[in-house]
Coordinates of C-alpha atoms in Angstrom, one line a residue:
Chain V
M290 CA 21.9 18.2 99.7
R291 CA 24.4 15.9 98.0
V292 CA 27.9 16.0 99.3
P293 CA 30.3 16.6 96.4
A294 CA 32.3 13.6 95.4
L295 CA 35.6 15.2 95.8
L296 CA 35.0 16.1 99.4
L297 CA 33.7 12.7 100.3
A298 CA 36.8 11.2 98.8
L299 CA 38.9 12.7 101.6
A300 CA 38.3 9.9 104.1
V301 CA 39.6 6.8 102.3
G302 CA 42.5 4.5 101.9
C303 CA 44.6 3.7 98.9
T304 CA 44.8 0.5 97.0
R305 CA 46.7 -0.4 93.9
P306 CA 44.9 -1.2 90.7
A307 CA 43.4 -4.7 90.7
P308 CA 45.5 -7.4 89.0
H309 CA 45.1 -7.3 85.3
V310 CA 45.1 -10.6 83.4
E311 CA 46.3 -9.8 79.9
E312 CA 46.6 -11.6 76.7
P313 CA 50.3 -12.4 76.2
T314 CA 50.8 -10.0 73.3
T315 CA 50.7 -6.9 75.4
Q316 CA 53.9 -5.1 76.4
D317 CA 54.8 -2.8 79.2
M318 CA 57.4 0.0 79.2
D319 CA 58.6 2.5 81.7
V320 CA 59.7 5.8 80.2
P321 CA 61.7 8.6 81.9
T322 CA 60.6 12.2 81.5
S323 CA 62.9 15.2 81.0
D324 CA 62.5 16.1 84.7
G325 CA 63.3 12.7 86.2
A326 CA 59.8 11.3 86.6
V327 CA 58.7 8.0 85.1
I328 CA 55.6 7.3 83.1
H329 CA 54.3 3.9 82.1
L330 CA 53.1 2.7 78.7
H331 CA 51.0 -0.5 78.3
R332 CA 50.8 -1.6 74.7
H333 CA 48.4 -3.7 72.6
P334 CA 50.5 -4.0 69.5
A335 CA 49.1 -4.1 66.0
P336 CA 50.7 -3.3 62.7
G337 CA 48.7 -0.1 62.1
P338 CA 49.4 3.5 63.1
P339 CA 50.0 4.2 66.8
V340 CA 47.4 5.7 69.2
V341 CA 48.1 6.7 72.7
L342 CA 45.1 6.5 75.2
V343 CA 45.3 8.8 78.2
H344 CA 43.3 8.7 81.4
G345 CA 41.8 11.5 83.4
I346 CA 42.2 12.8 86.9
S347 CA 42.1 10.3 89.8
S348 CA 42.3 7.5 87.2
N349 CA 44.9 5.3 85.4
H350 CA 45.5 3.5 82.1
R351 CA 42.9 0.9 83.0
F352 CA 40.1 3.3 82.2
W353 CA 40.8 2.6 78.5
D354 CA 41.7 -1.1 79.2
L355 CA 39.5 -2.5 81.9
E356 CA 38.6 -6.0 80.8
P357 CA 37.5 -7.7 77.6
G358 CA 34.5 -5.9 76.2
R359 CA 35.4 -2.7 78.1
S360 CA 38.8 -1.9 76.5
L361 CA 39.2 0.7 73.8
A362 CA 42.8 -0.4 73.6
S363 CA 41.8 -4.0 72.7
Y364 CA 39.1 -2.7 70.3
L365 CA 41.6 -0.5 68.5
A366 CA 44.2 -3.2 68.3
A367 CA 41.7 -5.6 66.9
H368 CA 41.0 -3.0 64.2
G369 CA 44.7 -2.7 63.4
F370 CA 45.8 0.3 65.5
D371 CA 48.9 0.0 67.7
A372 CA 47.3 1.0 71.0
W373 CA 49.4 2.4 73.8
C374 CA 47.8 3.1 77.2
L375 CA 49.6 5.8 79.2
D376 CA 49.9 6.1 83.0
L377 CA 50.8 9.7 83.7
R378 CA 53.2 10.2 86.6
G379 CA 51.7 9.3 89.9
H380 CA 49.1 7.1 88.4
G381 CA 48.7 3.3 87.9
E382 CA 52.0 1.7 87.2
A383 CA 53.9 5.0 87.0
R384 CA 55.3 5.3 90.5
E385 CA 58.3 7.5 90.3
A386 CA 58.2 11.2 90.5
P387 CA 60.9 13.8 91.0
G388 CA 61.3 14.7 94.6
G389 CA 59.3 11.7 95.7
R390 CA 55.8 10.6 95.0
W391 CA 54.4 12.1 98.2
L392 CA 56.0 15.5 97.9
H393 CA 53.4 18.2 98.2
R394 CA 52.6 19.8 94.8
A395 CA 55.5 18.1 93.3
W396 CA 53.9 18.4 89.8
D397 CA 50.8 19.7 88.2
I398 CA 48.8 19.3 85.0
D399 CA 51.3 21.5 83.1
D400 CA 53.9 18.8 83.7
Y401 CA 51.6 16.2 82.2
G402 CA 51.3 18.2 79.0
L403 CA 54.8 19.6 78.8
R404 CA 56.8 16.6 80.1
D405 CA 54.8 13.4 80.2
A406 CA 53.1 13.8 76.9
P407 CA 56.3 14.4 74.9
A408 CA 58.0 11.6 76.7
A409 CA 55.2 9.2 75.8
I410 CA 55.0 10.3 72.2
G411 CA 58.7 10.2 71.8
A412 CA 58.9 6.7 73.2
I413 CA 56.1 5.5 70.9
R414 CA 57.7 7.1 67.9
A415 CA 61.0 5.5 68.7
A416 CA 59.5 2.1 69.3
T417 CA 57.4 2.0 66.2
G418 CA 59.3 4.2 63.8
A419 CA 56.0 6.0 63.1
P420 CA 56.5 9.8 62.7
R421 CA 53.1 10.6 64.2
V422 CA 50.8 9.4 67.0
A423 CA 47.1 9.8 67.6
W424 CA 46.1 11.2 71.0
V425 CA 42.9 9.9 72.7
G426 CA 42.3 11.5 76.1
H427 CA 39.5 11.2 78.6
S428 CA 38.7 14.3 80.7
M429 CA 41.9 15.7 82.0
G430 CA 43.7 13.4 79.5
G431 CA 42.1 15.4 76.7
L432 CA 43.3 18.6 78.4
V433 CA 46.8 17.2 78.7
G434 CA 46.8 16.5 74.9
A435 CA 45.5 20.0 74.3
I436 CA 48.3 21.5 76.4
Y437 CA 50.9 19.4 74.6
A438 CA 49.6 20.2 71.1
S439 CA 49.0 23.9 71.7
Q440 CA 52.4 24.5 73.4
L441 CA 54.8 22.1 71.8
G442 CA 53.1 21.8 68.4
D443 CA 50.9 19.2 66.8
D444 CA 53.5 18.0 64.3
A445 CA 53.8 14.6 66.0
L446 CA 50.1 14.0 66.1
W447 CA 47.9 12.6 63.3
A448 CA 44.6 12.9 65.2
F449 CA 43.3 14.3 68.5
V450 CA 40.3 12.8 70.3
A451 CA 39.1 14.4 73.5
V452 CA 36.3 12.7 75.5
G453 CA 34.5 14.6 78.3
S454 CA 37.2 17.2 78.4
P455 CA 36.0 20.7 79.6
A456 CA 37.8 23.8 78.4
D457 CA 35.3 26.3 79.7
F458 CA 35.5 27.1 83.4
T459 CA 33.5 30.4 83.3
D460 CA 30.3 30.9 85.3
P461 CA 30.7 27.8 87.5
D462 CA 27.5 25.9 88.4
P463 CA 26.8 25.6 92.1
M464 CA 28.2 22.0 92.2
L465 CA 31.4 23.2 90.5
R466 CA 31.8 26.0 93.0
I467 CA 31.7 23.5 95.8
T468 CA 34.1 21.3 93.9
R469 CA 36.4 24.2 93.5
A470 CA 36.4 24.8 97.2
G471 CA 37.1 21.2 97.9
L472 CA 40.0 21.2 95.4
S473 CA 41.4 24.4 96.8
L474 CA 41.4 23.0 100.3
G475 CA 42.7 19.7 99.2
G476 CA 45.4 21.1 97.1
L477 CA 46.5 23.4 100.0
L478 CA 46.5 20.9 102.8
L479 CA 47.1 17.5 101.4
P480 CA 49.7 15.9 99.2
V481 CA 47.1 13.6 97.8
I482 CA 43.5 12.5 98.1
L483 CA 43.2 8.7 98.0
T484 CA 40.0 7.7 96.3
P485 CA 39.9 3.9 95.5
S486 CA 38.1 2.6 98.6
I487 CA 35.2 4.9 98.5
A488 CA 34.9 4.5 94.8
G489 CA 34.0 0.9 95.2
A490 CA 30.9 1.7 97.3
K491 CA 27.5 2.4 95.8
T492 CA 26.8 5.9 96.9
R493 CA 25.2 9.0 95.4
V494 CA 28.7 10.0 94.6
D495 CA 29.1 7.7 91.7
S496 CA 25.9 8.8 90.2
Y497 CA 27.8 12.0 89.7
F498 CA 30.2 10.1 87.5
S499 CA 28.0 7.6 85.8
E500 CA 24.5 7.7 84.5
S501 CA 22.3 5.3 86.4
G502 CA 21.7 2.1 84.5
N503 CA 24.7 2.4 82.2
M504 CA 26.5 -0.4 84.0
S505 CA 25.6 -3.1 86.5
P506 CA 26.4 -2.4 90.2
G507 CA 29.0 -5.2 90.1
T508 CA 30.7 -3.8 87.0
R509 CA 30.6 -0.3 88.5
R510 CA 32.3 -1.5 91.8
R511 CA 34.9 -3.5 89.9
A512 CA 35.6 -0.7 87.5
M513 CA 35.9 1.9 90.2
R514 CA 38.2 -0.2 92.3
T515 CA 40.4 -0.7 89.4
I516 CA 40.6 2.7 87.7
A517 CA 40.4 5.0 90.7
S518 CA 43.8 6.5 91.5
P519 CA 45.1 9.1 93.9
M520 CA 44.3 12.7 93.2
W521 CA 47.5 14.7 93.6
S522 CA 47.8 18.1 95.2
G523 CA 49.2 19.8 92.1
E524 CA 46.3 18.5 90.0
M525 CA 43.8 19.8 92.6
S526 CA 45.6 23.1 92.9
Q527 CA 45.7 23.7 89.1
F528 CA 42.1 22.8 88.6
A529 CA 41.1 25.0 91.5
H530 CA 43.1 27.8 90.0
M531 CA 41.4 27.3 86.6
M532 CA 38.0 27.4 88.2
R533 CA 38.9 30.6 90.2
A534 CA 40.4 32.2 87.1
Q535 CA 37.6 30.8 85.0
A536 CA 40.1 29.9 82.4
F537 CA 41.8 26.8 81.0
A538 CA 45.2 28.1 81.8
S539 CA 48.6 27.1 83.1
S540 CA 49.1 26.8 86.8
G541 CA 50.6 30.2 87.1
G542 CA 47.9 31.7 84.9
E543 CA 50.4 33.1 82.4
V544 CA 49.4 30.8 79.5
D545 CA 45.8 30.8 78.2
Y546 CA 45.6 27.3 76.8
R547 CA 42.1 27.8 75.4
A548 CA 43.3 30.7 73.3
A549 CA 46.3 28.7 72.2
L550 CA 44.2 25.9 70.9
A551 CA 43.7 28.0 67.8
R552 CA 47.2 26.8 66.8
V553 CA 46.1 23.1 66.9
R554 CA 45.3 22.1 63.3
V555 CA 45.3 18.3 63.6
P556 CA 41.9 16.5 62.8
A557 CA 39.9 16.4 66.0
L558 CA 37.0 14.6 67.5
V559 CA 35.5 16.0 70.7
L560 CA 33.0 13.9 72.5
A561 CA 30.6 14.9 75.3
G562 CA 28.0 13.1 77.3
R563 CA 24.4 14.4 77.8
A564 CA 24.5 13.1 81.3
D565 CA 28.0 14.1 82.2
Q566 CA 27.9 16.1 85.4
V567 CA 31.7 16.6 85.6
A568 CA 32.2 18.0 82.1
P569 CA 28.7 19.0 80.8
P570 CA 28.4 19.3 77.0
D571 CA 28.6 23.1 76.8
R572 CA 31.9 23.1 78.7
V573 CA 33.3 20.4 76.4
R574 CA 32.0 22.1 73.3
A575 CA 34.3 25.0 74.2
L576 CA 37.3 22.8 73.6
H577 CA 36.0 21.9 70.1
D578 CA 35.2 25.5 69.3
A579 CA 38.6 26.7 70.4
L580 CA 40.5 24.2 68.2
G581 CA 42.0 25.6 65.0
S582 CA 41.5 22.3 63.2
P583 CA 39.7 22.7 59.9
D584 CA 38.6 19.1 60.3
R585 CA 36.9 18.8 63.6
R586 CA 33.8 17.1 64.9
F587 CA 31.7 17.5 68.1
V588 CA 29.4 14.8 69.2
V589 CA 27.2 14.6 72.3
A590 CA 26.5 11.0 73.3
G591 CA 22.8 11.1 74.1
L592 CA 19.5 9.8 73.0
E593 CA 18.9 12.7 70.7
N594 CA 21.9 11.6 68.6
G595 CA 20.9 8.0 68.2
F596 CA 22.8 6.6 71.2
S597 CA 21.0 4.0 73.3
T598 CA 21.5 6.1 76.5
D599 CA 22.8 9.4 77.8
Y600 CA 26.4 9.0 78.7
G601 CA 27.9 10.1 82.0
H602 CA 31.6 11.0 82.7
I603 CA 33.1 7.6 83.0
D604 CA 30.6 5.8 80.8
F605 CA 32.6 6.5 77.7
G606 CA 35.2 3.9 78.6
I607 CA 33.7 1.3 80.8
S608 CA 29.9 1.3 80.5
D609 CA 27.9 -1.6 79.1
R610 CA 27.3 0.0 75.7
A611 CA 30.7 1.7 75.2
E612 CA 32.1 -1.0 73.1
A613 CA 29.0 -0.9 70.8
E614 CA 28.6 2.8 70.6
I615 CA 31.7 4.8 71.7
F616 CA 34.6 2.6 70.6
P617 CA 33.3 2.4 66.9
L618 CA 32.8 6.2 66.9
V619 CA 36.4 6.7 67.9
G620 CA 37.7 3.9 65.7
E621 CA 35.9 5.2 62.6
F622 CA 37.2 8.7 63.2
L623 CA 40.7 7.3 63.5
E624 CA 40.3 5.1 60.5
A625 CA 39.2 8.0 58.4
H626 CA 42.2 10.1 59.4
A627 CA 44.9 7.4 59.7
P628 CA 48.1 8.1 57.8
R629 CA 48.4 6.0 54.6
Chain K
M1259 CA -11.4 33.7 79.9
V1260 CA -10.7 34.9 76.4
M1261 CA -10.4 38.7 76.6
G1262 CA -10.3 39.5 73.0
L1263 CA -8.7 39.0 69.6
L1264 CA -6.2 41.3 67.9
P1265 CA -7.9 43.3 65.1
L1266 CA -6.7 41.0 62.3
V1267 CA -7.5 37.8 64.2
L1268 CA -3.9 37.0 64.2
L1269 CA -3.1 36.1 67.8
T1270 CA -5.5 34.8 70.5
L1271 CA -4.9 36.9 73.6
S1272 CA -6.1 35.5 76.9
A1273 CA -5.9 36.7 80.5
T1274 CA -6.9 34.1 83.0
A1275 CA -8.7 35.3 86.1
G1276 CA -7.0 33.9 89.2
A1277 CA -6.9 34.4 92.9
A1278 CA -5.8 38.0 92.5
G1279 CA -9.0 38.8 90.7
G1280 CA -7.9 39.2 87.1
P1281 CA -5.8 41.7 85.2
C1282 CA -4.9 44.7 87.1
A1283 CA -3.9 48.0 85.6
R1284 CA -1.2 48.6 88.2
R1285 CA 0.6 45.3 87.6
P1286 CA 3.4 45.1 85.0
A1287 CA 2.1 43.3 81.9
A1288 CA 3.6 39.9 81.1
L1289 CA 2.9 38.3 77.7
V1290 CA 3.5 34.6 77.6
V1291 CA 4.0 33.3 74.1
V1292 CA 2.4 29.9 73.9
T1293 CA 4.8 27.8 71.9
P1294 CA 3.0 27.2 68.5
G1295 CA 1.9 23.6 68.4
M1296 CA 1.6 23.3 72.1
G1297 CA -1.6 23.5 74.2
R1298 CA -2.0 26.5 76.4
S1299 CA -2.7 24.4 79.5
A1300 CA 1.0 23.5 79.5
F1301 CA 1.7 27.1 80.4
D1302 CA -0.7 27.3 83.3
P1303 CA 2.0 26.8 86.0
L1304 CA 4.1 29.5 84.4
V1305 CA 1.2 31.9 84.1
E1306 CA 0.2 31.3 87.7
A1307 CA 3.7 31.8 88.9
L1308 CA 3.8 35.2 87.1
R1309 CA 0.4 36.2 88.5
S1310 CA 1.5 35.2 92.0
A1311 CA 4.7 37.3 91.5
G1312 CA 2.5 40.4 90.8
F1313 CA 2.3 40.4 87.0
D1314 CA -0.7 40.9 84.8
A1315 CA -0.1 37.7 82.9
W1316 CA -1.5 37.2 79.4
T1317 CA -1.1 34.4 76.9
A1318 CA -0.7 34.8 73.2
E1319 CA -1.5 31.8 70.9
F1320 CA -0.9 31.4 67.2
P1321 CA -4.0 29.7 65.8
P1322 CA -3.0 26.9 63.4
G1323 CA -4.7 28.8 60.6
A1324 CA -3.0 32.1 61.3
P1325 CA -2.1 33.7 58.0
L1326 CA 1.6 33.8 58.3
P1327 CA 3.6 34.3 55.1
E1328 CA 5.9 31.6 53.8
E1329 CA 8.8 33.9 53.7
G1330 CA 9.7 35.7 56.9
A1331 CA 7.1 34.0 59.0
D1332 CA 9.4 34.4 62.0
H1333 CA 9.7 38.1 61.7
E1334 CA 6.0 38.5 61.0
A1335 CA 5.2 36.4 64.1
G1336 CA 7.5 38.6 66.0
A1337 CA 5.7 41.7 64.8
W1338 CA 2.4 40.2 66.0
I1339 CA 3.9 39.5 69.4
R1340 CA 5.1 43.1 69.6
A1341 CA 1.6 44.4 68.7
A1342 CA 0.1 42.1 71.3
L1343 CA 2.4 43.4 74.0
G1344 CA 1.5 46.9 73.0
A1345 CA -2.1 46.1 73.3
I1346 CA -1.9 44.8 76.9
R1347 CA 0.3 47.4 78.4
R1348 CA -1.6 49.7 80.7
D1349 CA 0.9 52.3 81.7
D1350 CA 4.3 53.6 80.7
R1351 CA 5.9 50.2 81.3
R1352 CA 6.6 48.2 78.2
G1353 CA 5.9 44.9 79.7
I1354 CA 7.8 41.7 79.5
L1355 CA 7.8 38.7 77.1
V1356 CA 8.0 35.1 78.2
G1357 CA 8.5 32.2 75.9
H1358 CA 9.5 28.6 75.7
G1359 CA 11.6 26.7 73.1
P1360 CA 10.9 28.2 69.7
G1361 CA 8.3 30.4 71.3
A1362 CA 11.1 32.0 73.4
T1363 CA 13.0 32.6 70.2
L1364 CA 9.9 34.4 68.8
A1365 CA 9.8 36.5 72.0
L1366 CA 13.5 37.4 71.5
L1367 CA 12.8 38.4 67.9
A1368 CA 9.9 40.6 69.1
A1369 CA 11.8 42.1 72.0
P1370 CA 13.9 44.9 70.5
G1371 CA 12.3 48.2 71.3
A1372 CA 9.2 46.5 72.7
A1373 CA 9.9 44.6 75.8
E1374 CA 11.3 45.7 79.2
A1375 CA 12.7 42.2 79.8
V1376 CA 12.5 38.7 78.3
V1377 CA 12.3 35.3 79.9
A1378 CA 13.4 32.6 77.6
L1379 CA 13.0 29.0 78.7
G1380 CA 15.1 26.7 76.6
P1381 CA 15.2 29.0 73.6
L1382 CA 16.5 28.0 70.2
L1383 CA 19.4 30.4 69.8
G1384 CA 21.3 28.4 67.1
P1385 CA 20.9 25.1 65.2
P1386 CA 20.1 22.4 67.8
D1387 CA 22.8 20.2 66.2
T1388 CA 21.2 16.9 67.0
E1389 CA 20.4 13.9 64.8
V1390 CA 16.7 13.9 65.7
A1391 CA 16.4 17.6 64.8
R1392 CA 18.1 17.0 61.5
Y1393 CA 15.6 14.2 60.8
L1394 CA 12.7 16.6 61.5
A1395 CA 14.2 19.1 59.1
T1396 CA 13.9 16.6 56.3
L1397 CA 10.2 15.8 56.8
P1398 CA 7.8 17.1 54.2
V1399 CA 5.4 19.8 55.4
G1400 CA 2.3 20.2 53.4
A1401 CA -0.2 23.0 53.3
G1402 CA -2.3 24.0 56.2
S1403 CA -0.9 22.6 59.5
V1404 CA 1.1 19.8 61.0
D1405 CA -0.4 17.8 63.8
L1406 CA 2.3 17.6 66.4
A1407 CA 0.2 15.2 68.5
A1408 CA 0.4 12.5 65.7
P1409 CA 2.9 9.7 66.6
L1410 CA 6.3 10.0 65.0
A1411 CA 9.0 7.5 65.6
W1412 CA 12.7 7.9 65.4
H1413 CA 15.3 5.3 66.6
G1414 CA 12.5 3.6 68.6
H1415 CA 11.6 6.8 70.4
D1416 CA 8.4 8.9 70.1
V1417 CA 10.0 12.2 68.8
A1418 CA 7.8 14.5 70.8
S1419 CA 8.5 12.6 74.0
L1420 CA 12.2 12.5 73.3
L1421 CA 12.4 16.3 72.5
L1422 CA 10.2 17.5 75.3
G1423 CA 10.7 14.9 78.0
E1424 CA 8.5 14.4 81.1
P1425 CA 6.0 15.7 81.9
M1426 CA 4.9 15.8 78.3
P1427 CA 3.0 19.0 77.4
P1428 CA -0.2 18.7 75.3
L1429 CA 0.4 19.1 71.6
G1430 CA -1.8 20.0 68.7
P1431 CA -1.6 21.6 65.2
L1432 CA 1.2 23.8 64.1
S1433 CA 0.8 26.1 61.1
A1434 CA 2.7 25.0 58.1
P1435 CA 4.7 28.2 57.6
L1436 CA 5.9 28.1 61.2
A1437 CA 6.8 24.4 60.8
R1438 CA 8.9 25.2 57.7
T1439 CA 10.4 28.1 59.6
W1440 CA 11.5 25.8 62.4
Q1441 CA 12.9 23.4 59.9
R1442 CA 15.0 26.2 58.6
W1443 CA 16.1 27.2 62.1
I1444 CA 17.2 23.6 62.7
L1445 CA 19.6 23.9 59.8
E1446 CA 20.6 27.5 59.9
G1447 CA 19.6 28.8 63.3
P1448 CA 17.0 31.6 63.9
P1449 CA 17.5 35.0 62.3
L1450 CA 18.3 36.6 65.7
D1451 CA 20.6 39.5 66.0
P1452 CA 21.9 39.2 69.6
A1453 CA 23.1 42.8 69.7
A1454 CA 19.6 44.1 69.0
V1455 CA 18.2 42.5 72.1
T1456 CA 19.4 45.1 74.6
C1457 CA 16.8 44.5 77.3
P1458 CA 17.7 42.1 80.2
V1459 CA 17.1 38.5 79.2
W1460 CA 16.8 35.6 81.6
I1461 CA 17.6 32.3 80.0
A1462 CA 16.9 28.9 81.6
A1463 CA 18.5 25.8 80.2
G1464 CA 17.6 22.3 81.2
A1465 CA 20.5 19.9 81.5
R1466 CA 18.5 17.3 79.5
D1467 CA 16.8 19.7 77.1
R1468 CA 17.0 17.9 73.7
L1469 CA 14.9 20.5 71.9
A1470 CA 17.4 23.3 72.7
P1471 CA 20.5 21.5 74.0
V1472 CA 22.5 23.4 76.5
E1473 CA 25.6 23.4 74.4
T1474 CA 23.8 25.2 71.6
V1475 CA 22.3 27.8 74.0
R1476 CA 25.0 28.8 76.4
G1477 CA 27.4 30.2 73.8
P1478 CA 24.9 32.3 71.9
A1479 CA 23.4 33.5 75.2
G1480 CA 26.7 35.0 76.0
R1481 CA 26.5 37.2 72.9
L1482 CA 23.3 38.9 74.2
P1483 CA 24.2 42.2 75.7
D1484 CA 22.4 41.7 79.0
A1485 CA 21.7 38.0 79.5
T1486 CA 21.5 35.9 82.7
F1487 CA 22.0 32.2 82.0
V1488 CA 21.0 29.5 84.5
R1489 CA 21.4 25.8 83.9
F1490 CA 18.9 23.8 85.8
G1491 CA 19.7 20.3 86.9
R1492 CA 21.8 18.3 89.3
L1493 CA 24.7 20.7 88.9
R1494 CA 22.7 23.2 90.9
F1495 CA 21.5 20.5 93.3
D1496 CA 18.1 20.2 91.6
R1497 CA 16.4 16.8 92.1
R1498 CA 16.8 15.9 88.4
D1499 CA 18.0 17.3 85.1
P1500 CA 15.0 18.8 83.4
G1501 CA 14.1 18.4 79.8
S1502 CA 12.4 21.0 77.7
G1503 CA 8.9 20.5 78.9
A1504 CA 9.8 20.4 82.6
L1505 CA 11.1 24.0 82.3
L1506 CA 7.5 25.1 82.1
R1507 CA 6.5 23.7 85.5
E1508 CA 9.6 22.9 87.6
R1509 CA 9.2 24.9 90.9
A1510 CA 12.9 25.8 91.0
V1511 CA 12.7 27.3 87.5
L1512 CA 9.6 29.3 88.2
R1513 CA 10.9 30.5 91.6
V1514 CA 14.2 31.7 90.2
M1515 CA 12.5 33.2 87.2
T1516 CA 10.1 35.3 89.2
R1517 CA 12.8 36.4 91.6
W1518 CA 14.9 37.6 88.7
L1519 CA 12.0 39.4 87.1
R1520 CA 11.0 41.3 90.3
R1521 CA 14.6 42.2 90.9
T1522 CA 15.3 43.3 87.3
L1523 CA 12.1 45.4 87.1
G1524 CA 12.8 47.0 90.5
L1525 CA 9.7 45.5 92.0
G1526 CA 11.4 44.3 95.2
A1527 CA 10.9 41.0 96.9
L1528 CA 7.5 39.6 97.5

């Protein structure tokens, strides 16, 4: 039997993201949040409307900006969009957190949606003068955008793109039940699970995250070393809670975010991967179906829809074909809905 | 061994003799709807699994020349299946229906008031919502039948292989009215009233099923009054993510299916 990835990740050491050689035009910015944390924005400036790109759990902004040819941020900037990659608190270059980075359950996913997201959007609006920003989130990053838009309103957004973001936690599959147990235990006992070292190894674990053949072993190792970030206790606890409650809900369970998505009316693209074992297409489709957006689209990246391969969970941002197949899909959606 | 034809030569009914010595009046009847256009041999592992689990397993095939009407072919086919199930039941039990893909949808259309339970392997419960399906819906269908075994390419793939996966079931002719009916299902979904299917339904979905993708099955499955949904694939520690064709022969699928059937029908464990 395969050992779930999240449990295997317990035994490892932490590294910082690998050095990132950037073209000189990029800019970096630390932004304080309303509760004293700091988030980080990494910008690929361009004259067009702003887009914020948000990573998932145990990841950082490099997921959307790994290297030339594997950077949605560069792709969008090349197509005229002002692309901003966000590090949520505790991830990548965002190192400050209220109460200290290592405090047990110092923050949770609600904080990302209700504090980090408005801070990022506010900073981008202030820097650009643009009234609205497009949100592109991978996995948890899509859920963070959903929390923000459903709770604080979508007035400051001109488009919402969620990639591999599950909003249906009902009837968990056996693998998800074990993951839930691992998250519950991890969230209870540990301030953080450090993932980068093991993520660089070729194991059965990463076949859970990426479809075999979608990137070379060298790329996979390099990518996993770079994008893997700590998984914090509050994240684990809230995901475990959502899986127990079988609801996309706030950490106390008092807010049903899935139901609240009916209030989100901004144009939306929801993308799922046929080979995604973390967020299978039916669980991602629930996010699309819950949105109130009159203009919304759901796409499964798989052979049956003309893609060259079935996409796994992390393949959307960093696989060999992402630049040819996923980035244009996102770019064309944004182009079609960009403010004029 | 072909046991007989329905009076109007509509459906070919077969019961295959096996180790248990052929149909048995004391066994619950199970009617396997052979997916129109697919060869019956594809269903052999399924039939054998049912027989081994204590069912009097029959297969029902739609001959390619079956006189189905252009309008309402799906409801007419459902009526034939209901009649066939009535013909094979031997006691007070209604019997069960088993189907795969569009055949499972026909079984669900036939089920209200007729079946004690339904097994639906990768059923079409709504529009498949895929590009390849929408392509199929645009193809012209002439009179007579469509040969599903004929090569058909789309984006560099053989369509049948793409939709059914490995192992590839044998294919053959499909009656034109049913072909047009399925084209309509692709665009509009089948005319299935979930509330009418009140008997227990077991639904298997393959994680790589491209004929009835899981995201188009799970939601509608939840609207059936008494449905059990199981996704097969690596998320339940299966060796691989099955496609549509694999649902007919994967041991894990057949094992869980027969266990559910015996429990649901109160037959106890084997």
